[in-house]
mmCIF file of the C-alpha atoms, coordinates in Angstrom:
data_MODEL
# 
_entry.id   MODEL 
# 
loop_
_atom_site.group_PDB 
_atom_site.id 
_atom_site.type_symbol 
_atom_site.label_atom_id 
_atom_site.label_alt_id 
_atom_site.label_comp_id 
_atom_site.label_asym_id 
_atom_site.label_entity_id 
_atom_site.label_seq_id 
_atom_site.pdbx_PDB_ins_code 
_atom_site.Cartn_x 
_atom_site.Cartn_y 
_atom_site.Cartn_z 
_atom_site.occupancy 
_atom_site.B_iso_or_equiv 
_atom_site.pdbx_formal_charge 
_atom_site.auth_seq_id 
_atom_site.auth_comp_id 
_atom_site.auth_asym_id 
_atom_site.auth_atom_id 
_atom_site.pdbx_PDB_model_num 
ATOM 1   C CA . UNK A 1 1   ? 59.083 124.549 53.884 1.00 0.00 ? 1   UNK A CA 1 
ATOM 2   C CA . UNK A 1 2   ? 55.583 124.762 55.319 1.00 0.00 ? 2   UNK A CA 1 
ATOM 3   C CA . UNK A 1 3   ? 54.309 128.174 56.343 1.00 0.00 ? 3   UNK A CA 1 
ATOM 4   C CA . UNK A 1 4   ? 54.194 128.723 60.117 1.00 0.00 ? 4   UNK A CA 1 
ATOM 5   C CA . UNK A 1 5   ? 51.067 127.821 62.072 1.00 0.00 ? 5   UNK A CA 1 
ATOM 6   C CA . UNK A 1 6   ? 49.721 129.913 64.918 1.00 0.00 ? 6   UNK A CA 1 
ATOM 7   C CA . UNK A 1 7   ? 48.118 128.097 67.830 1.00 0.00 ? 7   UNK A CA 1 
ATOM 8   C CA . UNK A 1 8   ? 46.266 129.966 70.561 1.00 0.00 ? 8   UNK A CA 1 
ATOM 9   C CA . UNK A 1 9   ? 45.263 127.733 73.461 1.00 0.00 ? 9   UNK A CA 1 
ATOM 10  C CA . UNK A 1 10  ? 47.738 125.074 74.538 1.00 0.00 ? 10  UNK A CA 1 
ATOM 11  C CA . UNK A 1 11  ? 45.599 123.009 76.897 1.00 0.00 ? 11  UNK A CA 1 
ATOM 12  C CA . UNK A 1 12  ? 44.837 119.322 76.378 1.00 0.00 ? 12  UNK A CA 1 
ATOM 13  C CA . UNK A 1 13  ? 43.670 119.590 72.762 1.00 0.00 ? 13  UNK A CA 1 
ATOM 14  C CA . UNK A 1 14  ? 45.932 122.516 71.881 1.00 0.00 ? 14  UNK A CA 1 
ATOM 15  C CA . UNK A 1 15  ? 49.074 120.762 73.102 1.00 0.00 ? 15  UNK A CA 1 
ATOM 16  C CA . UNK A 1 16  ? 48.074 117.643 71.138 1.00 0.00 ? 16  UNK A CA 1 
ATOM 17  C CA . UNK A 1 17  ? 47.590 119.800 68.023 1.00 0.00 ? 17  UNK A CA 1 
ATOM 18  C CA . UNK A 1 18  ? 50.999 121.409 68.578 1.00 0.00 ? 18  UNK A CA 1 
ATOM 19  C CA . UNK A 1 19  ? 52.596 117.975 68.822 1.00 0.00 ? 19  UNK A CA 1 
ATOM 20  C CA . UNK A 1 20  ? 50.959 116.856 65.562 1.00 0.00 ? 20  UNK A CA 1 
ATOM 21  C CA . UNK A 1 21  ? 51.930 120.045 63.683 1.00 0.00 ? 21  UNK A CA 1 
ATOM 22  C CA . UNK A 1 22  ? 55.527 119.924 64.931 1.00 0.00 ? 22  UNK A CA 1 
ATOM 23  C CA . UNK A 1 23  ? 55.819 116.236 64.058 1.00 0.00 ? 23  UNK A CA 1 
ATOM 24  C CA . UNK A 1 24  ? 54.617 117.073 60.515 1.00 0.00 ? 24  UNK A CA 1 
ATOM 25  C CA . UNK A 1 25  ? 57.405 119.658 60.168 1.00 0.00 ? 25  UNK A CA 1 
ATOM 26  C CA . UNK A 1 26  ? 55.500 122.889 60.741 1.00 0.00 ? 26  UNK A CA 1 
ATOM 27  C CA . UNK A 1 27  ? 56.918 125.813 62.642 1.00 0.00 ? 27  UNK A CA 1 
ATOM 28  C CA . UNK A 1 28  ? 54.424 126.431 65.458 1.00 0.00 ? 28  UNK A CA 1 
ATOM 29  C CA . UNK A 1 29  ? 53.988 129.826 67.116 1.00 0.00 ? 29  UNK A CA 1 
ATOM 30  C CA . UNK A 1 30  ? 51.815 129.443 70.200 1.00 0.00 ? 30  UNK A CA 1 
ATOM 31  C CA . UNK A 1 31  ? 50.288 131.271 73.107 1.00 0.00 ? 31  UNK A CA 1 
ATOM 32  C CA . UNK A 1 32  ? 48.422 130.279 76.241 1.00 0.00 ? 32  UNK A CA 1 
ATOM 33  C CA . UNK A 1 33  ? 47.626 132.285 79.363 1.00 0.00 ? 33  UNK A CA 1 
ATOM 34  C CA . UNK A 1 34  ? 49.348 129.526 81.351 1.00 0.00 ? 34  UNK A CA 1 
ATOM 35  C CA . UNK A 1 35  ? 53.129 130.013 81.410 1.00 0.00 ? 35  UNK A CA 1 
ATOM 36  C CA . UNK A 1 36  ? 53.717 126.276 81.967 1.00 0.00 ? 36  UNK A CA 1 
ATOM 37  C CA . UNK A 1 37  ? 51.854 125.503 78.723 1.00 0.00 ? 37  UNK A CA 1 
ATOM 38  C CA . UNK A 1 38  ? 54.008 128.018 76.843 1.00 0.00 ? 38  UNK A CA 1 
ATOM 39  C CA . UNK A 1 39  ? 57.117 126.450 78.382 1.00 0.00 ? 39  UNK A CA 1 
ATOM 40  C CA . UNK A 1 40  ? 55.944 122.983 77.313 1.00 0.00 ? 40  UNK A CA 1 
ATOM 41  C CA . UNK A 1 41  ? 55.515 124.201 73.715 1.00 0.00 ? 41  UNK A CA 1 
ATOM 42  C CA . UNK A 1 42  ? 59.072 125.516 73.711 1.00 0.00 ? 42  UNK A CA 1 
ATOM 43  C CA . UNK A 1 43  ? 60.262 122.156 75.053 1.00 0.00 ? 43  UNK A CA 1 
ATOM 44  C CA . UNK A 1 44  ? 58.565 120.429 72.087 1.00 0.00 ? 44  UNK A CA 1 
ATOM 45  C CA . UNK A 1 45  ? 60.354 122.691 69.619 1.00 0.00 ? 45  UNK A CA 1 
ATOM 46  C CA . UNK A 1 46  ? 57.705 125.379 69.096 1.00 0.00 ? 46  UNK A CA 1 
ATOM 47  C CA . UNK A 1 47  ? 57.981 129.117 69.608 1.00 0.00 ? 47  UNK A CA 1 
ATOM 48  C CA . UNK A 1 48  ? 55.984 130.438 72.556 1.00 0.00 ? 48  UNK A CA 1 
ATOM 49  C CA . UNK A 1 49  ? 54.786 134.041 72.611 1.00 0.00 ? 49  UNK A CA 1 
ATOM 50  C CA . UNK A 1 50  ? 53.699 136.003 75.688 1.00 0.00 ? 50  UNK A CA 1 
ATOM 51  C CA . UNK A 1 51  ? 50.635 137.406 73.871 1.00 0.00 ? 51  UNK A CA 1 
ATOM 52  C CA . UNK A 1 52  ? 48.114 136.119 71.360 1.00 0.00 ? 52  UNK A CA 1 
ATOM 53  C CA . UNK A 1 53  ? 48.696 139.242 69.287 1.00 0.00 ? 53  UNK A CA 1 
ATOM 54  C CA . UNK A 1 54  ? 52.302 138.226 68.664 1.00 0.00 ? 54  UNK A CA 1 
ATOM 55  C CA . UNK A 1 55  ? 51.078 134.872 67.331 1.00 0.00 ? 55  UNK A CA 1 
ATOM 56  C CA . UNK A 1 56  ? 48.664 136.673 64.989 1.00 0.00 ? 56  UNK A CA 1 
ATOM 57  C CA . UNK A 1 57  ? 51.451 138.935 63.728 1.00 0.00 ? 57  UNK A CA 1 
ATOM 58  C CA . UNK A 1 58  ? 53.653 135.876 63.023 1.00 0.00 ? 58  UNK A CA 1 
ATOM 59  C CA . UNK A 1 59  ? 51.193 133.638 61.135 1.00 0.00 ? 59  UNK A CA 1 
ATOM 60  C CA . UNK A 1 60  ? 48.559 133.791 58.395 1.00 0.00 ? 60  UNK A CA 1 
ATOM 61  C CA . UNK A 1 61  ? 46.887 130.561 59.547 1.00 0.00 ? 61  UNK A CA 1 
ATOM 62  C CA . UNK A 1 62  ? 45.861 130.585 63.192 1.00 0.00 ? 62  UNK A CA 1 
ATOM 63  C CA . UNK A 1 63  ? 44.304 127.653 65.039 1.00 0.00 ? 63  UNK A CA 1 
ATOM 64  C CA . UNK A 1 64  ? 42.207 128.429 68.117 1.00 0.00 ? 64  UNK A CA 1 
ATOM 65  C CA . UNK A 1 65  ? 41.773 125.738 70.772 1.00 0.00 ? 65  UNK A CA 1 
ATOM 66  C CA . UNK A 1 66  ? 39.856 127.496 73.502 1.00 0.00 ? 66  UNK A CA 1 
ATOM 67  C CA . UNK A 1 67  ? 37.293 126.454 76.117 1.00 0.00 ? 67  UNK A CA 1 
ATOM 68  C CA . UNK A 1 68  ? 34.258 128.583 75.149 1.00 0.00 ? 68  UNK A CA 1 
ATOM 69  C CA . UNK A 1 69  ? 32.855 130.938 72.541 1.00 0.00 ? 69  UNK A CA 1 
ATOM 70  C CA . UNK A 1 70  ? 33.200 133.795 75.035 1.00 0.00 ? 70  UNK A CA 1 
ATOM 71  C CA . UNK A 1 71  ? 36.939 133.143 75.303 1.00 0.00 ? 71  UNK A CA 1 
ATOM 72  C CA . UNK A 1 72  ? 37.166 133.010 71.488 1.00 0.00 ? 72  UNK A CA 1 
ATOM 73  C CA . UNK A 1 73  ? 35.477 136.413 71.266 1.00 0.00 ? 73  UNK A CA 1 
ATOM 74  C CA . UNK A 1 74  ? 37.872 137.828 73.859 1.00 0.00 ? 74  UNK A CA 1 
ATOM 75  C CA . UNK A 1 75  ? 40.941 136.460 72.047 1.00 0.00 ? 75  UNK A CA 1 
ATOM 76  C CA . UNK A 1 76  ? 39.689 137.731 68.678 1.00 0.00 ? 76  UNK A CA 1 
ATOM 77  C CA . UNK A 1 77  ? 39.227 141.191 70.208 1.00 0.00 ? 77  UNK A CA 1 
ATOM 78  C CA . UNK A 1 78  ? 42.770 140.981 71.603 1.00 0.00 ? 78  UNK A CA 1 
ATOM 79  C CA . UNK A 1 79  ? 44.340 140.042 68.251 1.00 0.00 ? 79  UNK A CA 1 
ATOM 80  C CA . UNK A 1 80  ? 42.077 142.214 66.081 1.00 0.00 ? 80  UNK A CA 1 
ATOM 81  C CA . UNK A 1 81  ? 44.703 144.844 65.256 1.00 0.00 ? 81  UNK A CA 1 
ATOM 82  C CA . UNK A 1 82  ? 47.198 142.141 64.204 1.00 0.00 ? 82  UNK A CA 1 
ATOM 83  C CA . UNK A 1 83  ? 44.823 140.343 61.812 1.00 0.00 ? 83  UNK A CA 1 
ATOM 84  C CA . UNK A 1 84  ? 45.512 141.002 58.137 1.00 0.00 ? 84  UNK A CA 1 
ATOM 85  C CA . UNK A 1 85  ? 43.390 140.266 55.086 1.00 0.00 ? 85  UNK A CA 1 
ATOM 86  C CA . UNK A 1 86  ? 44.165 136.760 53.860 1.00 0.00 ? 86  UNK A CA 1 
ATOM 87  C CA . UNK A 1 87  ? 44.486 135.333 57.361 1.00 0.00 ? 87  UNK A CA 1 
ATOM 88  C CA . UNK A 1 88  ? 42.573 132.111 58.036 1.00 0.00 ? 88  UNK A CA 1 
ATOM 89  C CA . UNK A 1 89  ? 41.348 131.341 61.547 1.00 0.00 ? 89  UNK A CA 1 
ATOM 90  C CA . UNK A 1 90  ? 40.609 127.665 62.187 1.00 0.00 ? 90  UNK A CA 1 
ATOM 91  C CA . UNK A 1 91  ? 38.575 127.518 65.412 1.00 0.00 ? 91  UNK A CA 1 
ATOM 92  C CA . UNK A 1 92  ? 38.468 124.057 67.025 1.00 0.00 ? 92  UNK A CA 1 
ATOM 93  C CA . UNK A 1 93  ? 36.470 125.328 69.992 1.00 0.00 ? 93  UNK A CA 1 
ATOM 94  C CA . UNK A 1 94  ? 33.145 123.604 70.614 1.00 0.00 ? 94  UNK A CA 1 
ATOM 95  C CA . UNK A 1 95  ? 31.126 126.790 70.581 1.00 0.00 ? 95  UNK A CA 1 
ATOM 96  C CA . UNK A 1 96  ? 27.818 128.460 69.929 1.00 0.00 ? 96  UNK A CA 1 
ATOM 97  C CA . UNK A 1 97  ? 26.866 128.063 66.245 1.00 0.00 ? 97  UNK A CA 1 
ATOM 98  C CA . UNK A 1 98  ? 25.083 131.410 65.876 1.00 0.00 ? 98  UNK A CA 1 
ATOM 99  C CA . UNK A 1 99  ? 27.977 133.324 67.436 1.00 0.00 ? 99  UNK A CA 1 
ATOM 100 C CA . UNK A 1 100 ? 30.469 131.442 65.254 1.00 0.00 ? 100 UNK A CA 1 
ATOM 101 C CA . UNK A 1 101 ? 28.403 132.305 62.164 1.00 0.00 ? 101 UNK A CA 1 
ATOM 102 C CA . UNK A 1 102 ? 28.400 135.970 63.182 1.00 0.00 ? 102 UNK A CA 1 
ATOM 103 C CA . UNK A 1 103 ? 32.164 135.908 63.754 1.00 0.00 ? 103 UNK A CA 1 
ATOM 104 C CA . UNK A 1 104 ? 32.647 134.397 60.317 1.00 0.00 ? 104 UNK A CA 1 
ATOM 105 C CA . UNK A 1 105 ? 30.496 137.101 58.738 1.00 0.00 ? 105 UNK A CA 1 
ATOM 106 C CA . UNK A 1 106 ? 32.207 140.040 60.469 1.00 0.00 ? 106 UNK A CA 1 
ATOM 107 C CA . UNK A 1 107 ? 35.736 138.722 59.868 1.00 0.00 ? 107 UNK A CA 1 
ATOM 108 C CA . UNK A 1 108 ? 34.861 137.850 56.269 1.00 0.00 ? 108 UNK A CA 1 
ATOM 109 C CA . UNK A 1 109 ? 33.932 141.484 55.580 1.00 0.00 ? 109 UNK A CA 1 
ATOM 110 C CA . UNK A 1 110 ? 37.556 142.331 56.384 1.00 0.00 ? 110 UNK A CA 1 
ATOM 111 C CA . UNK A 1 111 ? 39.026 139.618 54.163 1.00 0.00 ? 111 UNK A CA 1 
ATOM 112 C CA . UNK A 1 112 ? 39.781 137.296 57.084 1.00 0.00 ? 112 UNK A CA 1 
ATOM 113 C CA . UNK A 1 113 ? 38.461 133.742 56.764 1.00 0.00 ? 113 UNK A CA 1 
ATOM 114 C CA . UNK A 1 114 ? 36.952 132.056 59.807 1.00 0.00 ? 114 UNK A CA 1 
ATOM 115 C CA . UNK A 1 115 ? 36.298 128.324 59.943 1.00 0.00 ? 115 UNK A CA 1 
ATOM 116 C CA . UNK A 1 116 ? 34.507 126.626 62.797 1.00 0.00 ? 116 UNK A CA 1 
ATOM 117 C CA . UNK A 1 117 ? 36.273 123.275 62.928 1.00 0.00 ? 117 UNK A CA 1 
ATOM 118 C CA . UNK A 1 118 ? 34.801 121.290 65.763 1.00 0.00 ? 118 UNK A CA 1 
ATOM 119 C CA . UNK A 1 119 ? 36.509 118.056 66.714 1.00 0.00 ? 119 UNK A CA 1 
ATOM 120 C CA . UNK A 1 120 ? 34.733 114.777 67.420 1.00 0.00 ? 120 UNK A CA 1 
ATOM 121 C CA . UNK A 1 121 ? 37.188 113.008 69.684 1.00 0.00 ? 121 UNK A CA 1 
ATOM 122 C CA . UNK A 1 122 ? 39.402 113.515 72.713 1.00 0.00 ? 122 UNK A CA 1 
ATOM 123 C CA . UNK A 1 123 ? 42.842 115.056 73.136 1.00 0.00 ? 123 UNK A CA 1 
ATOM 124 C CA . UNK A 1 124 ? 44.255 111.518 73.203 1.00 0.00 ? 124 UNK A CA 1 
ATOM 125 C CA . UNK A 1 125 ? 42.641 110.870 69.825 1.00 0.00 ? 125 UNK A CA 1 
ATOM 126 C CA . UNK A 1 126 ? 43.963 114.182 68.470 1.00 0.00 ? 126 UNK A CA 1 
ATOM 127 C CA . UNK A 1 127 ? 47.452 113.116 69.570 1.00 0.00 ? 127 UNK A CA 1 
ATOM 128 C CA . UNK A 1 128 ? 46.961 109.846 67.617 1.00 0.00 ? 128 UNK A CA 1 
ATOM 129 C CA . UNK A 1 129 ? 45.494 111.599 64.534 1.00 0.00 ? 129 UNK A CA 1 
ATOM 130 C CA . UNK A 1 130 ? 42.242 109.733 64.994 1.00 0.00 ? 130 UNK A CA 1 
ATOM 131 C CA . UNK A 1 131 ? 39.496 112.386 65.121 1.00 0.00 ? 131 UNK A CA 1 
ATOM 132 C CA . UNK A 1 132 ? 36.751 113.664 62.841 1.00 0.00 ? 132 UNK A CA 1 
ATOM 133 C CA . UNK A 1 133 ? 36.584 117.406 62.114 1.00 0.00 ? 133 UNK A CA 1 
ATOM 134 C CA . UNK A 1 134 ? 33.299 119.065 61.162 1.00 0.00 ? 134 UNK A CA 1 
ATOM 135 C CA . UNK A 1 135 ? 33.869 122.360 59.352 1.00 0.00 ? 135 UNK A CA 1 
ATOM 136 C CA . UNK A 1 136 ? 31.783 125.416 58.626 1.00 0.00 ? 136 UNK A CA 1 
ATOM 137 C CA . UNK A 1 137 ? 33.054 128.224 56.414 1.00 0.00 ? 137 UNK A CA 1 
ATOM 138 C CA . UNK A 1 138 ? 33.944 128.919 52.818 1.00 0.00 ? 138 UNK A CA 1 
ATOM 139 C CA . UNK A 1 139 ? 35.181 126.015 50.731 1.00 0.00 ? 139 UNK A CA 1 
ATOM 140 C CA . UNK A 1 140 ? 38.357 127.742 49.503 1.00 0.00 ? 140 UNK A CA 1 
ATOM 141 C CA . UNK A 1 141 ? 39.528 128.331 53.089 1.00 0.00 ? 141 UNK A CA 1 
ATOM 142 C CA . UNK A 1 142 ? 38.760 124.733 54.038 1.00 0.00 ? 142 UNK A CA 1 
ATOM 143 C CA . UNK A 1 143 ? 40.872 123.591 51.088 1.00 0.00 ? 143 UNK A CA 1 
ATOM 144 C CA . UNK A 1 144 ? 43.655 126.000 52.107 1.00 0.00 ? 144 UNK A CA 1 
ATOM 145 C CA . UNK A 1 145 ? 43.772 124.275 55.526 1.00 0.00 ? 145 UNK A CA 1 
ATOM 146 C CA . UNK A 1 146 ? 43.572 120.699 54.245 1.00 0.00 ? 146 UNK A CA 1 
ATOM 147 C CA . UNK A 1 147 ? 47.259 120.105 55.002 1.00 0.00 ? 147 UNK A CA 1 
ATOM 148 C CA . UNK A 1 148 ? 46.736 121.134 58.634 1.00 0.00 ? 148 UNK A CA 1 
ATOM 149 C CA . UNK A 1 149 ? 43.596 119.038 58.987 1.00 0.00 ? 149 UNK A CA 1 
ATOM 150 C CA . UNK A 1 150 ? 45.408 115.965 57.665 1.00 0.00 ? 150 UNK A CA 1 
ATOM 151 C CA . UNK A 1 151 ? 47.989 116.387 60.439 1.00 0.00 ? 151 UNK A CA 1 
ATOM 152 C CA . UNK A 1 152 ? 45.506 115.474 63.167 1.00 0.00 ? 152 UNK A CA 1 
ATOM 153 C CA . UNK A 1 153 ? 42.215 114.270 61.637 1.00 0.00 ? 153 UNK A CA 1 
ATOM 154 C CA . UNK A 1 154 ? 41.330 110.884 60.272 1.00 0.00 ? 154 UNK A CA 1 
ATOM 155 C CA . UNK A 1 155 ? 38.569 112.587 58.242 1.00 0.00 ? 155 UNK A CA 1 
ATOM 156 C CA . UNK A 1 156 ? 37.166 116.057 57.844 1.00 0.00 ? 156 UNK A CA 1 
ATOM 157 C CA . UNK A 1 157 ? 33.822 117.179 56.473 1.00 0.00 ? 157 UNK A CA 1 
ATOM 158 C CA . UNK A 1 158 ? 32.954 120.601 55.084 1.00 0.00 ? 158 UNK A CA 1 
ATOM 159 C CA . UNK A 1 159 ? 29.292 121.011 56.060 1.00 0.00 ? 159 UNK A CA 1 
ATOM 160 C CA . UNK A 1 160 ? 28.432 124.481 54.801 1.00 0.00 ? 160 UNK A CA 1 
ATOM 161 C CA . UNK A 1 161 ? 28.776 128.100 55.958 1.00 0.00 ? 161 UNK A CA 1 
ATOM 162 C CA . UNK A 1 162 ? 30.228 129.285 59.260 1.00 0.00 ? 162 UNK A CA 1 
ATOM 163 C CA . UNK A 1 163 ? 28.388 127.729 62.162 1.00 0.00 ? 163 UNK A CA 1 
ATOM 164 C CA . UNK A 1 164 ? 27.605 124.481 60.321 1.00 0.00 ? 164 UNK A CA 1 
ATOM 165 C CA . UNK A 1 165 ? 30.447 122.550 61.963 1.00 0.00 ? 165 UNK A CA 1 
ATOM 166 C CA . UNK A 1 166 ? 29.367 123.702 65.417 1.00 0.00 ? 166 UNK A CA 1 
ATOM 167 C CA . UNK A 1 167 ? 25.745 122.762 64.711 1.00 0.00 ? 167 UNK A CA 1 
ATOM 168 C CA . UNK A 1 168 ? 26.777 119.260 63.667 1.00 0.00 ? 168 UNK A CA 1 
ATOM 169 C CA . UNK A 1 169 ? 28.911 118.898 66.811 1.00 0.00 ? 169 UNK A CA 1 
ATOM 170 C CA . UNK A 1 170 ? 25.823 119.707 68.907 1.00 0.00 ? 170 UNK A CA 1 
ATOM 171 C CA . UNK A 1 171 ? 23.866 117.060 66.997 1.00 0.00 ? 171 UNK A CA 1 
ATOM 172 C CA . UNK A 1 172 ? 26.639 114.502 67.526 1.00 0.00 ? 172 UNK A CA 1 
ATOM 173 C CA . UNK A 1 173 ? 26.822 115.318 71.242 1.00 0.00 ? 173 UNK A CA 1 
ATOM 174 C CA . UNK A 1 174 ? 23.031 115.000 71.553 1.00 0.00 ? 174 UNK A CA 1 
ATOM 175 C CA . UNK A 1 175 ? 23.037 111.584 69.839 1.00 0.00 ? 175 UNK A CA 1 
ATOM 176 C CA . UNK A 1 176 ? 25.914 110.410 72.069 1.00 0.00 ? 176 UNK A CA 1 
ATOM 177 C CA . UNK A 1 177 ? 24.091 111.638 75.141 1.00 0.00 ? 177 UNK A CA 1 
ATOM 178 C CA . UNK A 1 178 ? 20.869 109.905 74.149 1.00 0.00 ? 178 UNK A CA 1 
ATOM 179 C CA . UNK A 1 179 ? 22.721 106.638 73.589 1.00 0.00 ? 179 UNK A CA 1 
ATOM 180 C CA . UNK A 1 180 ? 24.329 106.788 77.021 1.00 0.00 ? 180 UNK A CA 1 
# 
């Protein structure tokens, strides 16, 4: 049986990720500040927790799907005491590359892997498994999450150290914007 997956942030992308993980046979432990989103996860067959800390205590691989880097920092501060060495955090938030690199460095000093895993595509495309994921972080942790990535991504690219995935997402967004 697959090890459980933690999922913090059950909005449009997070709920699509939950659907993909559940469909692939994973046990999903999730949290969102919105009670209706937690209820929806339970309805899909996942386990909803009232706090992000409970998700972190239940899982060694935790996916973040949050709106901003500031929210990521707040959630990481909230779950800090529950994080154990060997935990891998896969952050799908489109965030600030320098902050993500700093998070990766500080968590790495404690034996916690942090991957910035920005998604090129919409929640609809996540639900269909038709997105590209651009990853920054250490190669061993990327490989340890390959099974999760294959659940929702058509392709994934390891681009270098923490922050590299977020930098490439900014480049992709700039090119898209210029073409519009």
